[in-house]
Amino acid sequence: MRIGYTLMTEQRGPRDLVADAVRAERAGFDFAVISDHYSPWLDEQGHAPYAWAVLGAAAQATAELPLMTYVTCPTVRYHPAVVAQKAATVQLLSEGRFRLGLGSGENLNEHVVGRGWPPVAVRQEMLAEAVEIIRALFAGGYVTHHGRHYQVDGAKLWDLPEQPPPIGVAVSGPVSCATAGRLADLAIAVQPERELLTAFAEAGGAGKPAVGQVPVCFDRDRDAAVARAHAQFRWFGGGWKVNADLPGTAGFAAASQYVRPEDVADSIPCGDRVEDFLEAVRPYAEAGFDELALIQVGGDSQPAFTEWAEHELLPALRAA
């Protein structure tokens, strides 16, 4: 299984994210993914730079590190024709190292443009239509589209890479698995559930890779790691049915106010025991994931984490 690094925009400023990408490449991570947010989940995280500007800089600052959005929502805040243009440009800047990860998004980021937040069934329809538009633009030529949710009038990508970026689609249930199996080159998931990958394969994704993601919190002081994970990542246990609909950091703070530090430590490995991190990764390998991106919780802890990962964690993961 390939092990990746997460550039988490919610907890790091833009220049630091680019430096983190350079460190991740030097440490030997197999790829990097980046979140695409307009807001952090909690005030304690404190950041939300524009992911696509960071990607352009990271593409120039690194030499071989594959890059991927994890994930971009091409439905409300961004029109799919604009997403196609951005993705094609990053693919050119990175010389073929980019993959476009897409998902149906969260209210947290999408409500800011004042278009409301559709119900989940509509969001899934919008995602499927958006992927079809992006694919059509990647194919070259002019695209005009009059669909249920989107209008495209004579759009063309004038700077198109020879190989368009592979498209990944986030899966969380039967509808998204069907969309991904039909339209995507890879599946994306944040839970180690074999059933999701089986449904993806049955819908047309057989033989295509699956990319997962898991939070971890390295620190030589385990108590400090637990405190940091609780402060910045206690929202994570809410589940995506809740997390997709809350509109702001105050909502996530309220929803997670009764989550205890020990609750977070039960689901996120904290400290510096490599064995604990292996246990967090193993379910993804057993479920059939081909790639897994690690999220190190805490912006300021990134340099220490990548150094530890280079010398201890990555060798242990590859040996396992």
PDB file of C-alpha atoms in Angstrom:
ATOM      1  CA  MET A   1       0.000   0.000   0.000  1.00  0.00           C
ATOM      2  CA  ARG A   2       1.278   3.442  -0.976  1.00  0.00           C
ATOM      3  CA  ILE A   3       1.461   5.876   1.945  1.00  0.00           C
ATOM      4  CA  GLY A   4       0.645   9.536   1.388  1.00  0.00           C
ATOM      5  CA  TYR A   5       0.810  12.813   3.258  1.00  0.00           C
ATOM      6  CA  THR A   6      -2.066  15.259   3.757  1.00  0.00           C
ATOM      7  CA  LEU A   7      -1.635  18.988   3.199  1.00  0.00           C
ATOM      8  CA  MET A   8      -4.504  20.009   5.456  1.00  0.00           C
ATOM      9  CA  THR A   9      -5.402  23.571   4.573  1.00  0.00           C
ATOM     10  CA  GLU A  10      -7.570  23.951   7.694  1.00  0.00           C
ATOM     11  CA  GLN A  11      -4.533  23.887   9.990  1.00  0.00           C
ATOM     12  CA  ARG A  12      -1.700  25.512   8.008  1.00  0.00           C
ATOM     13  CA  GLY A  13      -0.982  28.709   6.083  1.00  0.00           C
ATOM     14  CA  PRO A  14      -0.121  28.661   2.362  1.00  0.00           C
ATOM     15  CA  ARG A  15       3.657  29.079   2.561  1.00  0.00           C
ATOM     16  CA  ASP A  16       3.893  26.463   5.298  1.00  0.00           C
ATOM     17  CA  LEU A  17       1.838  24.027   3.220  1.00  0.00           C
ATOM     18  CA  VAL A  18       4.258  24.341   0.315  1.00  0.00           C
ATOM     19  CA  ALA A  19       7.198  23.793   2.677  1.00  0.00           C
ATOM     20  CA  ASP A  20       5.384  20.761   4.096  1.00  0.00           C
ATOM     21  CA  ALA A  21       5.016  19.306   0.595  1.00  0.00           C
ATOM     22  CA  VAL A  22       8.755  19.652   0.064  1.00  0.00           C
ATOM     23  CA  ARG A  23       9.437  17.944   3.389  1.00  0.00           C
ATOM     24  CA  ALA A  24       6.991  15.150   2.588  1.00  0.00           C
ATOM     25  CA  GLU A  25       8.744  14.458  -0.705  1.00  0.00           C
ATOM     26  CA  ARG A  26      12.132  14.451   1.012  1.00  0.00           C
ATOM     27  CA  ALA A  27      10.837  12.116   3.737  1.00  0.00           C
ATOM     28  CA  GLY A  28       9.772   9.550   1.155  1.00  0.00           C
ATOM     29  CA  PHE A  29       5.980   9.788   1.145  1.00  0.00           C
ATOM     30  CA  ASP A  30       4.543   8.222  -2.009  1.00  0.00           C
ATOM     31  CA  PHE A  31       2.086  11.034  -2.756  1.00  0.00           C
ATOM     32  CA  ALA A  32       0.373  14.046  -1.202  1.00  0.00           C
ATOM     33  CA  VAL A  33      -3.272  15.074  -1.023  1.00  0.00           C
ATOM     34  CA  ILE A  34      -4.699  18.488  -0.193  1.00  0.00           C
ATOM     35  CA  SER A  35      -8.035  19.493   1.303  1.00  0.00           C
ATOM     36  CA  ASP A  36     -10.031  22.198  -0.472  1.00  0.00           C
ATOM     37  CA  HIS A  37     -11.827  24.262   2.179  1.00  0.00           C
ATOM     38  CA  TYR A  38     -13.161  27.776   2.599  1.00  0.00           C
ATOM     39  CA  SER A  39     -13.319  27.359   6.373  1.00  0.00           C
ATOM     40  CA  PRO A  40     -11.648  25.239   9.044  1.00  0.00           C
ATOM     41  CA  TRP A  41     -13.802  22.758  10.950  1.00  0.00           C
ATOM     42  CA  LEU A  42     -13.028  24.422  14.283  1.00  0.00           C
ATOM     43  CA  ASP A  43     -11.678  27.842  15.245  1.00  0.00           C
ATOM     44  CA  GLU A  44      -8.717  26.126  16.901  1.00  0.00           C
ATOM     45  CA  GLN A  45      -7.435  24.988  13.493  1.00  0.00           C
ATOM     46  CA  GLY A  46      -7.308  28.566  12.323  1.00  0.00           C
ATOM     47  CA  HIS A  47      -6.560  28.412   8.573  1.00  0.00           C
ATOM     48  CA  ALA A  48      -8.164  27.980   5.152  1.00  0.00           C
ATOM     49  CA  PRO A  49      -5.978  29.232   2.257  1.00  0.00           C
ATOM     50  CA  TYR A  50      -6.983  28.638  -1.371  1.00  0.00           C
ATOM     51  CA  ALA A  51      -5.949  25.078  -2.142  1.00  0.00           C
ATOM     52  CA  TRP A  52      -5.451  25.603  -5.882  1.00  0.00           C
ATOM     53  CA  ALA A  53      -2.899  28.375  -5.422  1.00  0.00           C
ATOM     54  CA  VAL A  54      -1.045  26.137  -2.978  1.00  0.00           C
ATOM     55  CA  LEU A  55      -1.133  23.292  -5.515  1.00  0.00           C
ATOM     56  CA  GLY A  56       0.442  25.475  -8.190  1.00  0.00           C
ATOM     57  CA  ALA A  57       3.245  26.472  -5.843  1.00  0.00           C
ATOM     58  CA  ALA A  58       3.724  22.903  -4.597  1.00  0.00           C
ATOM     59  CA  ALA A  59       3.922  21.628  -8.172  1.00  0.00           C
ATOM     60  CA  GLN A  60       6.869  23.959  -8.755  1.00  0.00           C
ATOM     61  CA  ALA A  61       8.537  23.360  -5.391  1.00  0.00           C
ATOM     62  CA  THR A  62       8.539  19.553  -5.685  1.00  0.00           C
ATOM     63  CA  ALA A  63      10.063  17.358  -8.357  1.00  0.00           C
ATOM     64  CA  GLU A  64       8.355  13.967  -8.246  1.00  0.00           C
ATOM     65  CA  LEU A  65       5.683  14.021  -5.516  1.00  0.00           C
ATOM     66  CA  PRO A  66       2.248  13.127  -6.951  1.00  0.00           C
ATOM     67  CA  LEU A  67      -0.470  15.596  -5.915  1.00  0.00           C
ATOM     68  CA  MET A  68      -4.220  15.199  -5.498  1.00  0.00           C
ATOM     69  CA  THR A  69      -7.251  17.120  -4.229  1.00  0.00           C
ATOM     70  CA  TYR A  70      -8.957  15.330  -1.343  1.00  0.00           C
ATOM     71  CA  VAL A  71     -11.493  16.520  -2.241  1.00  0.00           C
ATOM     72  CA  THR A  72     -12.809  19.366  -4.369  1.00  0.00           C
ATOM     73  CA  CYS A  73     -16.555  19.945  -4.582  1.00  0.00           C
ATOM     74  CA  PRO A  74     -17.403  20.912  -8.207  1.00  0.00           C
ATOM     75  CA  THR A  75     -21.031  21.784  -7.616  1.00  0.00           C
ATOM     76  CA  VAL A  76     -21.825  24.998  -5.693  1.00  0.00           C
ATOM     77  CA  ARG A  77     -18.785  27.131  -4.813  1.00  0.00           C
ATOM     78  CA  TYR A  78     -17.040  26.120  -8.062  1.00  0.00           C
ATOM     79  CA  HIS A  79     -18.644  25.590 -11.455  1.00  0.00           C
ATOM     80  CA  PRO A  80     -17.431  22.306 -13.018  1.00  0.00           C
ATOM     81  CA  ALA A  81     -16.097  24.125 -16.107  1.00  0.00           C
ATOM     82  CA  VAL A  82     -13.811  26.158 -13.831  1.00  0.00           C
ATOM     83  CA  VAL A  83     -12.725  23.040 -11.936  1.00  0.00           C
ATOM     84  CA  ALA A  84     -11.754  21.436 -15.251  1.00  0.00           C
ATOM     85  CA  GLN A  85      -9.623  24.469 -16.155  1.00  0.00           C
ATOM     86  CA  LYS A  86      -7.902  24.493 -12.745  1.00  0.00           C
ATOM     87  CA  ALA A  87      -7.187  20.775 -12.865  1.00  0.00           C
ATOM     88  CA  ALA A  88      -5.770  20.905 -16.378  1.00  0.00           C
ATOM     89  CA  THR A  89      -3.486  23.780 -15.378  1.00  0.00           C
ATOM     90  CA  VAL A  90      -2.153  21.973 -12.297  1.00  0.00           C
ATOM     91  CA  GLN A  91      -1.584  18.850 -14.393  1.00  0.00           C
ATOM     92  CA  LEU A  92       0.570  20.934 -16.748  1.00  0.00           C
ATOM     93  CA  LEU A  93       2.448  22.658 -13.915  1.00  0.00           C
ATOM     94  CA  SER A  94       3.172  19.328 -12.214  1.00  0.00           C
ATOM     95  CA  GLU A  95       4.104  17.627 -15.493  1.00  0.00           C
ATOM     96  CA  GLY A  96       1.554  14.872 -15.101  1.00  0.00           C
ATOM     97  CA  ARG A  97       1.644  14.346 -11.322  1.00  0.00           C
ATOM     98  CA  PHE A  98      -1.881  15.499 -10.510  1.00  0.00           C
ATOM     99  CA  ARG A  99      -5.113  13.618  -9.787  1.00  0.00           C
ATOM    100  CA  LEU A 100      -8.455  15.375  -9.396  1.00  0.00           C
ATOM    101  CA  GLY A 101     -10.344  14.113  -6.355  1.00  0.00           C
ATOM    102  CA  LEU A 102     -14.008  15.142  -6.313  1.00  0.00           C
ATOM    103  CA  GLY A 103     -16.856  14.850  -3.820  1.00  0.00           C
ATOM    104  CA  SER A 104     -20.316  16.186  -3.051  1.00  0.00           C
ATOM    105  CA  GLY A 105     -18.914  18.641  -0.490  1.00  0.00           C
ATOM    106  CA  GLU A 106     -19.919  20.140   2.841  1.00  0.00           C
ATOM    107  CA  ASN A 107     -22.204  23.010   3.735  1.00  0.00           C
ATOM    108  CA  LEU A 108     -19.282  24.419   5.740  1.00  0.00           C
ATOM    109  CA  ASN A 109     -17.549  25.483   2.518  1.00  0.00           C
ATOM    110  CA  GLU A 110     -20.290  25.713  -0.081  1.00  0.00           C
ATOM    111  CA  HIS A 111     -22.836  27.992   1.641  1.00  0.00           C
ATOM    112  CA  VAL A 112     -20.501  31.000   1.374  1.00  0.00           C
ATOM    113  CA  VAL A 113     -21.596  31.853  -2.181  1.00  0.00           C
ATOM    114  CA  GLY A 114     -25.234  32.223  -1.097  1.00  0.00           C
ATOM    115  CA  ARG A 115     -26.747  29.522  -3.281  1.00  0.00           C
ATOM    116  CA  GLY A 116     -28.061  27.447  -0.403  1.00  0.00           C
ATOM    117  CA  TRP A 117     -27.262  23.817   0.401  1.00  0.00           C
ATOM    118  CA  PRO A 118     -29.198  21.169  -1.541  1.00  0.00           C
ATOM    119  CA  PRO A 119     -30.392  17.887   0.006  1.00  0.00           C
ATOM    120  CA  VAL A 120     -28.103  14.897  -0.360  1.00  0.00           C
ATOM    121  CA  ALA A 121     -29.958  13.314  -3.298  1.00  0.00           C
ATOM    122  CA  VAL A 122     -29.654  16.540  -5.298  1.00  0.00           C
ATOM    123  CA  ARG A 123     -25.987  16.907  -4.345  1.00  0.00           C
ATOM    124  CA  GLN A 124     -25.283  13.459  -5.758  1.00  0.00           C
ATOM    125  CA  GLU A 125     -27.083  14.346  -8.997  1.00  0.00           C
ATOM    126  CA  MET A 126     -25.053  17.550  -9.244  1.00  0.00           C
ATOM    127  CA  LEU A 127     -21.786  15.682  -8.668  1.00  0.00           C
ATOM    128  CA  ALA A 128     -22.496  13.159 -11.433  1.00  0.00           C
ATOM    129  CA  GLU A 129     -23.406  15.913 -13.900  1.00  0.00           C
ATOM    130  CA  ALA A 130     -20.320  17.904 -12.918  1.00  0.00           C
ATOM    131  CA  VAL A 131     -18.015  14.925 -13.539  1.00  0.00           C
ATOM    132  CA  GLU A 132     -19.536  14.430 -16.983  1.00  0.00           C
ATOM    133  CA  ILE A 133     -18.864  18.106 -17.851  1.00  0.00           C
ATOM    134  CA  ILE A 134     -15.278  17.897 -16.615  1.00  0.00           C
ATOM    135  CA  ARG A 135     -14.663  14.731 -18.623  1.00  0.00           C
ATOM    136  CA  ALA A 136     -16.084  16.361 -21.749  1.00  0.00           C
ATOM    137  CA  LEU A 137     -13.768  19.353 -21.356  1.00  0.00           C
ATOM    138  CA  PHE A 138     -10.767  17.081 -20.736  1.00  0.00           C
ATOM    139  CA  ALA A 139     -11.540  15.422 -24.081  1.00  0.00           C
ATOM    140  CA  GLY A 140     -10.836  18.693 -25.925  1.00  0.00           C
ATOM    141  CA  GLY A 141     -12.911  20.852 -28.242  1.00  0.00           C
ATOM    142  CA  TYR A 142     -15.852  23.101 -27.447  1.00  0.00           C
ATOM    143  CA  VAL A 143     -18.416  21.953 -24.930  1.00  0.00           C
ATOM    144  CA  THR A 144     -21.985  23.198 -24.705  1.00  0.00           C
ATOM    145  CA  HIS A 145     -24.141  21.577 -22.064  1.00  0.00           C
ATOM    146  CA  HIS A 146     -27.733  22.227 -21.022  1.00  0.00           C
ATOM    147  CA  GLY A 147     -28.347  19.995 -18.055  1.00  0.00           C
ATOM    148  CA  ARG A 148     -30.601  19.754 -15.060  1.00  0.00           C
ATOM    149  CA  HIS A 149     -28.175  21.620 -12.800  1.00  0.00           C
ATOM    150  CA  TYR A 150     -25.558  23.259 -15.057  1.00  0.00           C
ATOM    151  CA  GLN A 151     -25.270  25.307 -18.199  1.00  0.00           C
ATOM    152  CA  VAL A 152     -22.056  25.410 -20.230  1.00  0.00           C
ATOM    153  CA  ASP A 153     -21.872  27.687 -23.250  1.00  0.00           C
ATOM    154  CA  GLY A 154     -19.075  27.059 -25.739  1.00  0.00           C
ATOM    155  CA  ALA A 155     -16.356  26.269 -23.193  1.00  0.00           C
ATOM    156  CA  LYS A 156     -12.956  24.954 -24.254  1.00  0.00           C
ATOM    157  CA  LEU A 157      -9.744  24.279 -22.357  1.00  0.00           C
ATOM    158  CA  TRP A 158      -7.019  26.014 -24.325  1.00  0.00           C
ATOM    159  CA  ASP A 159      -4.170  24.626 -22.238  1.00  0.00           C
ATOM    160  CA  LEU A 160      -4.876  20.927 -22.061  1.00  0.00           C
ATOM    161  CA  PRO A 161      -2.313  18.339 -20.925  1.00  0.00           C
ATOM    162  CA  GLU A 162      -1.566  15.381 -23.166  1.00  0.00           C
ATOM    163  CA  GLN A 163      -2.831  13.119 -20.386  1.00  0.00           C
ATOM    164  CA  PRO A 164      -5.743  14.665 -18.481  1.00  0.00           C
ATOM    165  CA  PRO A 165      -5.751  14.185 -14.721  1.00  0.00           C
ATOM    166  CA  PRO A 166      -7.308  10.947 -13.488  1.00  0.00           C
ATOM    167  CA  ILE A 167     -10.555  11.624 -11.650  1.00  0.00           C
ATOM    168  CA  GLY A 168     -11.363  10.214  -8.236  1.00  0.00           C
ATOM    169  CA  VAL A 169     -14.818  10.357  -6.657  1.00  0.00           C
ATOM    170  CA  ALA A 170     -15.535  10.130  -2.932  1.00  0.00           C
ATOM    171  CA  VAL A 171     -17.761   7.210  -1.962  1.00  0.00           C
ATOM    172  CA  SER A 172     -19.883   6.862   1.162  1.00  0.00           C
ATOM    173  CA  GLY A 173     -22.970   4.910   0.101  1.00  0.00           C
ATOM    174  CA  PRO A 174     -24.716   3.137  -2.809  1.00  0.00           C
ATOM    175  CA  VAL A 175     -25.415   6.241  -4.913  1.00  0.00           C
ATOM    176  CA  SER A 176     -21.892   7.667  -4.708  1.00  0.00           C
ATOM    177  CA  CYS A 177     -20.399   4.202  -5.330  1.00  0.00           C
ATOM    178  CA  ALA A 178     -22.514   3.893  -8.476  1.00  0.00           C
ATOM    179  CA  THR A 179     -21.405   7.343  -9.672  1.00  0.00           C
ATOM    180  CA  ALA A 180     -17.754   6.577  -8.958  1.00  0.00           C
ATOM    181  CA  GLY A 181     -17.894   3.165 -10.615  1.00  0.00           C
ATOM    182  CA  ARG A 182     -19.414   4.663 -13.751  1.00  0.00           C
ATOM    183  CA  LEU A 183     -17.422   7.888 -14.054  1.00  0.00           C
ATOM    184  CA  ALA A 184     -14.238   7.773 -11.941  1.00  0.00           C
ATOM    185  CA  ASP A 185     -10.744   6.387 -12.372  1.00  0.00           C
ATOM    186  CA  LEU A 186     -10.396   5.742  -8.638  1.00  0.00           C
ATOM    187  CA  ALA A 187     -12.466   5.647  -5.461  1.00  0.00           C
ATOM    188  CA  ILE A 188     -11.894   7.880  -2.428  1.00  0.00           C
ATOM    189  CA  ALA A 189     -13.106   7.050   1.086  1.00  0.00           C
ATOM    190  CA  VAL A 190     -12.421   8.024   4.697  1.00  0.00           C
ATOM    191  CA  GLN A 191     -13.727   4.814   6.279  1.00  0.00           C
ATOM    192  CA  PRO A 192     -12.051   1.384   5.914  1.00  0.00           C
ATOM    193  CA  GLU A 193     -15.219  -0.310   4.692  1.00  0.00           C
ATOM    194  CA  ARG A 194     -14.758  -3.148   2.213  1.00  0.00           C
ATOM    195  CA  GLU A 195     -18.438  -2.854   1.253  1.00  0.00           C
ATOM    196  CA  LEU A 196     -17.779   0.536  -0.339  1.00  0.00           C
ATOM    197  CA  LEU A 197     -15.019  -0.840  -2.526  1.00  0.00           C
ATOM    198  CA  THR A 198     -17.135  -3.858  -3.454  1.00  0.00           C
ATOM    199  CA  ALA A 199     -19.994  -1.601  -4.549  1.00  0.00           C
ATOM    200  CA  PHE A 200     -17.549   0.579  -6.482  1.00  0.00           C
ATOM    201  CA  ALA A 201     -16.150  -2.482  -8.273  1.00  0.00           C
ATOM    202  CA  GLU A 202     -19.614  -3.826  -9.100  1.00  0.00           C
ATOM    203  CA  ALA A 203     -20.606  -0.454 -10.588  1.00  0.00           C
ATOM    204  CA  GLY A 204     -17.694  -0.476 -13.028  1.00  0.00           C
ATOM    205  CA  GLY A 205     -14.681   0.259 -10.831  1.00  0.00           C
ATOM    206  CA  ALA A 206     -13.197  -3.239 -10.808  1.00  0.00           C
ATOM    207  CA  GLY A 207      -9.411  -3.058 -11.005  1.00  0.00           C
ATOM    208  CA  LYS A 208      -9.322   0.671 -10.272  1.00  0.00           C
ATOM    209  CA  PRO A 209      -7.439   1.943  -7.192  1.00  0.00           C
ATOM    210  CA  ALA A 210      -8.975   3.110  -3.927  1.00  0.00           C
ATOM    211  CA  VAL A 211      -7.462   5.890  -1.799  1.00  0.00           C
ATOM    212  CA  GLY A 212      -8.211   6.263   1.912  1.00  0.00           C
ATOM    213  CA  GLN A 213      -7.274   8.768   4.593  1.00  0.00           C
ATOM    214  CA  VAL A 214      -6.703   8.469   8.340  1.00  0.00           C
ATOM    215  CA  PRO A 215      -5.852  11.059  11.039  1.00  0.00           C
ATOM    216  CA  VAL A 216      -2.859  10.509  13.334  1.00  0.00           C
ATOM    217  CA  CYS A 217      -1.247  12.670  16.010  1.00  0.00           C
ATOM    218  CA  PHE A 218       2.476  12.220  16.530  1.00  0.00           C
ATOM    219  CA  ASP A 219       4.197  13.772  19.526  1.00  0.00           C
ATOM    220  CA  ARG A 220       6.965  12.502  21.811  1.00  0.00           C
ATOM    221  CA  ASP A 221       4.655  13.565  24.666  1.00  0.00           C
ATOM    222  CA  ARG A 222       1.518  11.443  24.357  1.00  0.00           C
ATOM    223  CA  ASP A 223      -0.510  13.688  26.655  1.00  0.00           C
ATOM    224  CA  ALA A 224       0.306  16.655  24.442  1.00  0.00           C
ATOM    225  CA  ALA A 225      -0.730  14.650  21.371  1.00  0.00           C
ATOM    226  CA  VAL A 226      -4.069  13.702  22.951  1.00  0.00           C
ATOM    227  CA  ALA A 227      -4.754  17.305  23.962  1.00  0.00           C
ATOM    228  CA  ARG A 228      -3.942  18.578  20.468  1.00  0.00           C
ATOM    229  CA  ALA A 229      -6.040  15.889  18.759  1.00  0.00           C
ATOM    230  CA  HIS A 230      -8.981  16.736  21.010  1.00  0.00           C
ATOM    231  CA  ALA A 231      -8.634  20.484  20.471  1.00  0.00           C
ATOM    232  CA  GLN A 232      -8.423  20.280  16.681  1.00  0.00           C
ATOM    233  CA  PHE A 233     -10.016  16.997  15.596  1.00  0.00           C
ATOM    234  CA  ARG A 234     -12.871  16.227  17.984  1.00  0.00           C
ATOM    235  CA  TRP A 235     -15.316  17.046  15.156  1.00  0.00           C
ATOM    236  CA  PHE A 236     -14.129  14.030  13.169  1.00  0.00           C
ATOM    237  CA  GLY A 237     -16.260  11.511  15.055  1.00  0.00           C
ATOM    238  CA  GLY A 238     -19.510  13.178  14.033  1.00  0.00           C
ATOM    239  CA  GLY A 239     -19.709  11.176  10.807  1.00  0.00           C
ATOM    240  CA  TRP A 240     -20.211  12.570   7.334  1.00  0.00           C
ATOM    241  CA  LYS A 241     -24.016  12.664   7.497  1.00  0.00           C
ATOM    242  CA  VAL A 242     -23.614  15.275  10.237  1.00  0.00           C
ATOM    243  CA  ASN A 243     -20.400  16.896   9.037  1.00  0.00           C
ATOM    244  CA  ALA A 244     -21.755  17.543   5.540  1.00  0.00           C
ATOM    245  CA  ASP A 245     -24.616  19.703   6.775  1.00  0.00           C
ATOM    246  CA  LEU A 246     -23.282  21.928   9.579  1.00  0.00           C
ATOM    247  CA  PRO A 247     -22.673  25.476   8.269  1.00  0.00           C
ATOM    248  CA  GLY A 248     -19.815  26.825  10.403  1.00  0.00           C
ATOM    249  CA  THR A 249     -17.218  26.346  13.092  1.00  0.00           C
ATOM    250  CA  ALA A 250     -19.686  27.228  15.867  1.00  0.00           C
ATOM    251  CA  GLY A 251     -21.874  24.327  14.816  1.00  0.00           C
ATOM    252  CA  PHE A 252     -18.987  21.886  14.900  1.00  0.00           C
ATOM    253  CA  ALA A 253     -17.905  23.197  18.290  1.00  0.00           C
ATOM    254  CA  ALA A 254     -21.414  22.691  19.659  1.00  0.00           C
ATOM    255  CA  ALA A 255     -21.801  19.251  18.094  1.00  0.00           C
ATOM    256  CA  SER A 256     -18.514  18.076  19.619  1.00  0.00           C
ATOM    257  CA  GLN A 257     -18.728  19.809  23.015  1.00  0.00           C
ATOM    258  CA  TYR A 258     -19.221  16.538  24.906  1.00  0.00           C
ATOM    259  CA  VAL A 259     -16.443  14.641  23.141  1.00  0.00           C
ATOM    260  CA  ARG A 260     -13.736  13.850  25.682  1.00  0.00           C
ATOM    261  CA  PRO A 261      -9.971  13.668  25.045  1.00  0.00           C
ATOM    262  CA  GLU A 262     -10.045   9.931  25.755  1.00  0.00           C
ATOM    263  CA  ASP A 263     -12.791   9.501  23.135  1.00  0.00           C
ATOM    264  CA  VAL A 264     -10.559  11.095  20.510  1.00  0.00           C
ATOM    265  CA  ALA A 265      -7.544   9.030  21.618  1.00  0.00           C
ATOM    266  CA  ASP A 266      -9.599   5.862  21.130  1.00  0.00           C
ATOM    267  CA  SER A 267     -10.004   6.614  17.420  1.00  0.00           C
ATOM    268  CA  ILE A 268      -6.817   8.555  16.570  1.00  0.00           C
ATOM    269  CA  PRO A 269      -3.370   7.131  17.384  1.00  0.00           C
ATOM    270  CA  CYS A 270      -1.553   9.609  19.626  1.00  0.00           C
ATOM    271  CA  GLY A 271       2.083   9.688  20.728  1.00  0.00           C
ATOM    272  CA  ASP A 272       5.114   8.040  19.166  1.00  0.00           C
ATOM    273  CA  ARG A 273       4.447   4.299  19.437  1.00  0.00           C
ATOM    274  CA  VAL A 274       4.797   3.044  15.872  1.00  0.00           C
ATOM    275  CA  GLU A 275       2.648   0.020  16.756  1.00  0.00           C
ATOM    276  CA  ASP A 276      -0.341   2.269  17.454  1.00  0.00           C
ATOM    277  CA  PHE A 277      -0.030   3.882  14.043  1.00  0.00           C
ATOM    278  CA  LEU A 278       0.251   0.489  12.354  1.00  0.00           C
ATOM    279  CA  GLU A 279      -2.998  -0.551  14.020  1.00  0.00           C
ATOM    280  CA  ALA A 280      -4.744   2.521  12.613  1.00  0.00           C
ATOM    281  CA  VAL A 281      -3.503   1.766   9.087  1.00  0.00           C
ATOM    282  CA  ARG A 282      -4.116  -1.989   9.059  1.00  0.00           C
ATOM    283  CA  PRO A 283      -7.944  -1.869   8.578  1.00  0.00           C
ATOM    284  CA  TYR A 284      -7.478   0.036   5.317  1.00  0.00           C
ATOM    285  CA  ALA A 285      -5.053  -2.563   4.010  1.00  0.00           C
ATOM    286  CA  GLU A 286      -7.406  -5.354   5.021  1.00  0.00           C
ATOM    287  CA  ALA A 287     -10.359  -3.605   3.355  1.00  0.00           C
ATOM    288  CA  GLY A 288      -8.473  -3.491   0.052  1.00  0.00           C
ATOM    289  CA  PHE A 289      -7.292   0.110  -0.189  1.00  0.00           C
ATOM    290  CA  ASP A 290      -4.306   0.626  -2.498  1.00  0.00           C
ATOM    291  CA  GLU A 291      -3.270   3.991  -1.045  1.00  0.00           C
ATOM    292  CA  LEU A 292      -3.669   5.739   2.288  1.00  0.00           C
ATOM    293  CA  ALA A 293      -2.970   9.386   3.132  1.00  0.00           C
ATOM    294  CA  LEU A 294      -2.054  10.227   6.725  1.00  0.00           C
ATOM    295  CA  ILE A 295      -3.285  13.453   8.346  1.00  0.00           C
ATOM    296  CA  GLN A 296      -0.927  14.678  11.055  1.00  0.00           C
ATOM    297  CA  VAL A 297      -3.076  16.694  13.457  1.00  0.00           C
ATOM    298  CA  GLY A 298      -1.615  20.092  14.360  1.00  0.00           C
ATOM    299  CA  GLY A 299      -0.077  22.622  11.985  1.00  0.00           C
ATOM    300  CA  ASP A 300       3.082  23.403  13.942  1.00  0.00           C
ATOM    301  CA  SER A 301       3.853  19.707  14.409  1.00  0.00           C
ATOM    302  CA  GLN A 302       4.312  18.976  10.704  1.00  0.00           C
ATOM    303  CA  PRO A 303       8.141  19.243  10.513  1.00  0.00           C
ATOM    304  CA  ALA A 304       8.629  16.946  13.517  1.00  0.00           C
ATOM    305  CA  PHE A 305       6.118  14.467  12.107  1.00  0.00           C
ATOM    306  CA  THR A 306       7.721  14.224   8.669  1.00  0.00           C
ATOM    307  CA  GLU A 307      11.148  13.709  10.233  1.00  0.00           C
ATOM    308  CA  TRP A 308       9.817  10.943  12.499  1.00  0.00           C
ATOM    309  CA  ALA A 309       7.918   9.404   9.598  1.00  0.00           C
ATOM    310  CA  GLU A 310      11.036   9.300   7.435  1.00  0.00           C
ATOM    311  CA  HIS A 311      13.132   7.462  10.011  1.00  0.00           C
ATOM    312  CA  GLU A 312      10.589   5.374  11.935  1.00  0.00           C
ATOM    313  CA  LEU A 313       7.014   5.285  10.665  1.00  0.00           C
ATOM    314  CA  LEU A 314       7.407   4.842   6.901  1.00  0.00           C
ATOM    315  CA  PRO A 315       9.999   2.042   7.210  1.00  0.00           C
ATOM    316  CA  ALA A 316       7.729   0.237   9.665  1.00  0.00           C
ATOM    317  CA  LEU A 317       4.657   0.628   7.457  1.00  0.00           C
ATOM    318  CA  ARG A 318       6.483  -0.702   4.419  1.00  0.00           C
ATOM    319  CA  ALA A 319       7.909  -3.611   6.378  1.00  0.00           C
ATOM    320  CA  ALA A 320       4.403  -4.470   7.594  1.00  0.00           C
TER     321      ALA A 320
END
